[in-house]
C-alpha positions as MATLAB code, in Angstrom:
seq = 'MTSLFSDSLSEIQQAATIIQHGGIVAFGTETVYGLGADATNTKAVEKIYRAKGRPSFNPLIIHFAELEHLFQFVQKTELAYELASKFWPGALTLVLNQRTDNPIKISPIATANLSTMAVRIPNTRVARQLIQFSKKPIAAPSANSSGKISPSTAKHVFQELNHKIEAIIDSGPCQVGVESTILDLSRDTPTLLRPGGISLEALTSICGTIEISHPIETKIISPGQLSSHYAPSLPVRLNCIHVTPDEALLAFGHPIEHTGLSKNLSINANLEEAAQNLFAYLRDLDAQGQALGLKGIAVMPIPQIGLGLAICDRLTRAAAPRTI';
ca = [
      -0.088    0.040   -0.041;
       1.186    3.279   -0.910;
       1.694    5.912    2.084;
      -0.098    8.938    1.968;
       1.896   12.003    3.481;
       0.720   15.637    4.417;
       2.549   18.647    3.286;
       3.803   18.906    6.860;
       7.478   19.463    7.651;
       8.013   16.314    9.317;
       6.374   14.145    6.671;
       8.234   15.913    3.854;
      11.361   14.878    5.917;
       9.657   11.279    6.233;
       9.475   11.402    2.089;
      13.170   12.492    1.692;
      14.118    9.565    3.740;
      12.637    7.164    1.235;
      14.007    9.240   -1.742;
      17.315    8.872    0.097;
      17.047    5.123    0.381;
      16.011    4.458   -3.259;
      12.476    4.967   -2.996;
       9.981    7.044   -5.126;
       7.767    9.479   -4.004;
       5.157   11.646   -5.798;
       4.748   15.367   -5.066;
       2.879   18.317   -6.107;
       4.361   21.030   -7.889;
       2.687   24.062   -9.545;
       2.550   22.353  -12.589;
       1.380   18.641  -12.138;
       2.319   15.954   -9.786;
       5.432   14.470  -10.388;
       7.107   10.953   -9.578;
      10.606   11.839   -7.888;
      13.523    9.666   -7.187;
      17.331   10.135   -6.692;
      18.390   11.165  -10.183;
      22.042    9.853   -9.239;
      20.673    6.468   -8.192;
      20.207    4.288  -11.272;
      18.445    1.591   -9.476;
      16.005    4.287   -8.234;
      15.524    6.254  -11.931;
      14.626    2.387  -13.104;
      11.789    2.156  -10.605;
      10.062    5.246  -12.076;
      10.111    3.692  -15.640;
       8.663    0.570  -14.260;
       6.074    2.208  -12.251;
       4.857    4.331  -15.032;
       5.773    1.632  -17.827;
       7.370    4.763  -19.737;
       9.676    3.985  -22.594;
      13.354    4.174  -21.756;
      14.191    6.312  -24.768;
      12.129    9.294  -23.101;
      14.412   11.087  -20.824;
      13.205   12.632  -17.484;
      13.143   16.122  -16.321;
      15.830   16.754  -13.486;
      14.534   18.910  -10.401;
      16.632   21.263   -8.326;
      16.142   23.207   -5.242;
      18.914   25.936   -5.831;
      20.247   27.530   -8.882;
      23.830   27.097   -7.835;
      23.319   23.166   -7.365;
      21.560   22.984  -10.958;
      24.619   24.864  -12.737;
      27.045   22.125  -11.034;
      25.464   19.558  -13.653;
      24.716   21.674  -16.500;
      26.720   24.287  -18.773;
      25.735   28.012  -17.722;
      25.397   30.479  -20.701;
      24.419   33.711  -20.500;
      20.732   33.130  -21.750;
      20.274   30.056  -19.512;
      21.070   32.271  -16.746;
      18.828   35.043  -17.739;
      15.782   32.961  -18.172;
      16.564   31.340  -14.940;
      16.807   34.577  -13.096;
      13.571   35.683  -14.587;
      11.353   32.579  -14.468;
      12.919   30.338  -11.835;
      11.526   28.905   -9.561;
       8.707   28.454  -12.150;
       7.010   26.185  -15.168;
      10.111   26.307  -17.236;
      12.218   23.401  -18.061;
      15.713   24.309  -19.768;
      17.228   21.639  -22.177;
      21.199   22.224  -21.441;
      24.491   20.773  -22.194;
      25.655   18.504  -19.493;
      29.142   19.242  -17.490;
      31.387   16.583  -17.356;
      33.371   17.815  -14.687;
      31.170   17.282  -11.763;
      32.056   14.104   -9.756;
      28.443   13.566   -8.928;
      26.913   12.095  -11.869;
      23.152   11.917  -13.051;
      22.079    8.626  -13.882;
      22.424    8.012  -17.699;
      18.819    6.582  -17.680;
      17.341    9.509  -16.500;
      18.727   11.367  -19.406;
      18.407    8.578  -21.901;
      21.952    8.622  -22.310;
      21.893   11.957  -24.146;
      24.818   14.635  -23.670;
      21.937   17.324  -22.590;
      19.910   17.476  -19.629;
      16.292   19.088  -18.814;
      16.611   20.753  -15.769;
      14.107   23.323  -13.636;
      13.333   24.556  -10.298;
       9.767   24.091   -9.262;
       7.794   26.904   -7.494;
       6.260   25.188   -4.472;
       7.413   24.831   -1.273;
       6.830   21.221   -1.117;
       8.791   20.432   -3.883;
      11.790   22.532   -2.775;
      11.971   21.191    0.771;
      11.751   17.445   -0.568;
      14.687   18.253   -2.720;
      16.600   20.074   -0.044;
      15.749   17.270    2.563;
      16.654   14.720    0.322;
      20.054   16.530   -0.597;
      19.853   14.851   -4.140;
      18.847   16.228   -7.499;
      15.219   14.474   -8.169;
      14.385   13.064  -11.452;
      10.464   13.421  -11.812;
       8.188   13.022  -14.597;
       4.500   13.307  -14.095;
       3.143   10.915  -11.620;
       0.751    8.663  -13.868;
       0.812    5.710  -16.164;
       3.155    6.580  -19.315;
       0.825    8.287  -22.093;
      -2.270    8.773  -19.823;
      -3.733   12.111  -18.493;
      -1.431   13.876  -16.239;
      -2.287   14.109  -12.612;
      -3.156   17.551  -10.844;
      -4.169   16.017   -7.497;
      -3.011   13.469   -5.089;
      -6.181   11.440   -5.543;
      -5.258   11.161   -9.504;
      -1.847    9.773   -8.658;
      -3.199    7.299   -5.663;
      -5.872    6.061   -8.430;
      -3.181    4.867  -10.968;
      -0.082    4.342   -8.925;
      -1.381    2.885   -5.648;
       1.131   -0.289   -4.729;
       3.404    0.753   -7.187;
       5.416    3.685   -5.380;
       6.308    4.348   -1.863;
       4.480    7.537   -0.905;
       2.466   10.404   -2.217;
       2.698   14.085   -0.592;
      -0.825   15.475   -0.686;
      -0.193   19.122   -1.154;
      -3.612   19.905   -2.876;
      -4.390   20.556   -6.455;
      -1.798   22.180   -8.754;
      -1.946   25.762   -9.444;
      -0.944   25.768  -13.087;
      -2.329   22.604  -14.122;
      -0.153   21.996  -17.204;
       3.445   20.815  -17.512;
       6.176   23.028  -17.555;
       7.293   24.729  -20.901;
      10.470   22.988  -22.364;
      13.003   25.459  -24.085;
      16.035   23.660  -25.738;
      19.080   25.954  -25.479;
      21.566   23.315  -26.590;
      21.276   24.277  -30.091;
      22.344   27.750  -31.939;
      18.728   29.016  -31.852;
      16.524   28.402  -28.686;
      13.834   26.029  -29.686;
      10.529   25.124  -28.135;
       9.820   21.504  -27.601;
       6.708   21.724  -25.329;
       4.396   24.540  -24.837;
       3.854   24.829  -21.066;
       3.106   26.993  -18.022;
       5.331   29.617  -19.118;
       4.015   31.231  -22.449;
       5.880   31.605  -25.699;
       5.326   35.355  -25.829;
       7.206   35.684  -22.438;
      10.037   33.654  -23.716;
      10.336   35.144  -26.998;
      10.473   38.757  -24.944;
      13.904   37.588  -23.717;
      15.261   35.326  -26.282;
      14.114   36.901  -29.605;
      13.745   34.306  -32.324;
      12.581   30.756  -30.867;
      12.107   27.756  -33.210;
       9.186   25.780  -32.671;
       9.793   21.854  -32.779;
       6.920   19.308  -34.063;
       7.212   15.970  -32.107;
       6.536   13.962  -35.457;
       9.790   15.684  -37.072;
      11.950   15.254  -34.153;
      13.927   12.860  -32.283;
      13.241   12.744  -28.637;
      15.968   15.023  -26.843;
      13.480   15.855  -23.793;
      10.270   14.765  -22.164;
       6.992   15.860  -23.709;
       7.867   15.131  -27.143;
       5.568   12.005  -27.744;
       3.063   12.834  -30.496;
       0.451   10.640  -28.361;
      -0.057   11.452  -24.789;
      -2.238   12.830  -22.167;
      -4.771   10.286  -23.442;
      -7.843    9.450  -21.871;
      -9.607    5.817  -22.804;
     -12.246    7.720  -25.102;
     -11.361    8.988  -28.355;
     -11.040   12.928  -28.288;
     -12.242   14.922  -31.225;
     -11.002   18.669  -31.362;
     -12.111   21.981  -32.468;
     -15.966   21.000  -32.486;
     -18.968   23.120  -33.239;
     -21.097   20.269  -32.618;
     -21.531   17.270  -30.257;
     -23.361   14.095  -31.284;
     -25.709   12.145  -28.623;
     -23.070    9.454  -28.029;
     -20.117   12.310  -27.311;
     -19.571   14.401  -23.907;
     -18.513   17.807  -24.331;
     -15.530   19.667  -23.005;
     -16.479   23.045  -23.386;
     -14.538   26.632  -23.261;
     -16.462   29.761  -22.741;
     -20.019   30.183  -24.122;
     -21.168   26.398  -24.696;
     -22.459   25.177  -27.769;
     -25.835   23.170  -27.408;
     -25.693   19.830  -25.829;
     -27.904   18.163  -22.999;
     -25.621   15.259  -22.167;
     -22.551   14.873  -20.108;
     -20.282   17.994  -20.239;
     -18.122   20.102  -18.233;
     -16.603   23.670  -18.723;
     -12.991   24.480  -18.825;
     -13.738   28.329  -18.158;
     -17.001   29.633  -18.785;
     -15.519   32.900  -19.002;
     -13.157   32.042  -21.269;
     -10.111   32.488  -19.010;
      -7.197   30.303  -20.246;
      -5.303   30.284  -16.772;
      -8.617   28.842  -15.141;
      -8.849   26.346  -18.209;
      -5.413   25.062  -17.517;
      -6.105   24.463  -14.136;
      -9.093   22.473  -15.092;
      -7.887   20.419  -18.199;
      -6.485   17.386  -16.731;
      -9.266   16.774  -13.918;
     -12.215   17.652  -16.407;
     -10.901   15.175  -19.061;
     -10.299   12.480  -16.324;
     -13.914   13.088  -15.275;
     -15.495   12.892  -18.440;
     -13.578   10.040  -19.582;
     -14.863    8.058  -16.292;
     -18.282    9.293  -16.549;
     -18.544    8.867  -20.327;
     -17.245    5.198  -20.125;
     -19.900    4.548  -17.390;
     -22.737    5.887  -19.730;
     -21.580    4.054  -22.691;
     -20.332    7.127  -24.317;
     -18.174    6.952  -27.655;
     -16.003    9.917  -27.227;
     -15.243   13.427  -26.003;
     -15.959   16.524  -28.025;
     -13.590   19.915  -27.520;
     -14.507   23.140  -28.295;
     -12.036   25.428  -29.992;
      -9.471   27.027  -27.748;
      -7.384   30.113  -28.715;
      -3.707   29.389  -29.337;
      -2.288   32.282  -27.206;
      -0.596   32.209  -24.237;
      -1.537   29.115  -21.995;
      -3.977   28.241  -24.708;
      -0.936   27.035  -26.714;
      -0.113   24.630  -23.907;
      -3.677   23.493  -23.574;
      -4.206   23.024  -27.352;
      -0.667   21.077  -27.553;
      -2.082   18.561  -24.623;
      -5.636   18.091  -26.502;
      -3.876   17.305  -29.716;
      -1.671   14.688  -28.301;
      -4.589   13.496  -26.409;
      -6.484   12.921  -29.438;
      -3.532   11.731  -31.548;
      -3.519    7.858  -32.750;
      -2.373    5.627  -29.703;
       1.251    4.808  -30.746;
       2.701    3.774  -27.004;
];
């Protein structure tokens, strides 16, 4: 049975002890719940892949509590430091070249044997205290079965991973609700690998030109690049202006006519609210829709600006053919 911890200091310390002894612990961040293990311990990292059923070619994000510690493991560039100073702690992951002069090594399994590493500093007390008490960088993908809907509450994690992991720290619902933005700085031009909690517009104000990578065209060099991901069991249909009787509706703003099962991401068309609700509402519609014998989930159009770009990215992958 997986232990459920509160976000009290003493129970975070207990969870950190589990990390130090090679166990895995789910914990809340501002984005989604992560599934954490000591990033320097290969056997511990292997447990993450087994618990999730995650393909070994898909690397993990390595989480740190302090900027100085992070730059002991990856190369510090002027642009990386400027972005870090602006957005960390926060929902931005940077892909940087690894340093080779640090005697402490991140497990090559965590980075899928790449010369780069995806890193970030999360913006929640619980996450940073867990890292600090563990005294280790923590490798942490989303705390769910690989390819399925990401968890934004401890309950979601428990439903999927009970008996597969040692513990879950319940720090309440996640405030951003979608994963971090991933920006690759290891190449000549900064490249957006995954839109997320930090908008493309905000990054462009510092980086200038940013190239945009498309999963189908690119080899996997960071988390979040699989074309099929975040998927409910029911098929997802996008940009809908009508709903069939055997579909549930995921609405946004003023809803289209539908008398059946529905949830509205934000009646006021607020993208921040929609992001917070996205994964929980997808889970609810999927579970209730299956119970009612429905055949799919219809999703209304969502503008691809600000957080809308991340929302549409997740929905596009949820609707993609199931390859993994």
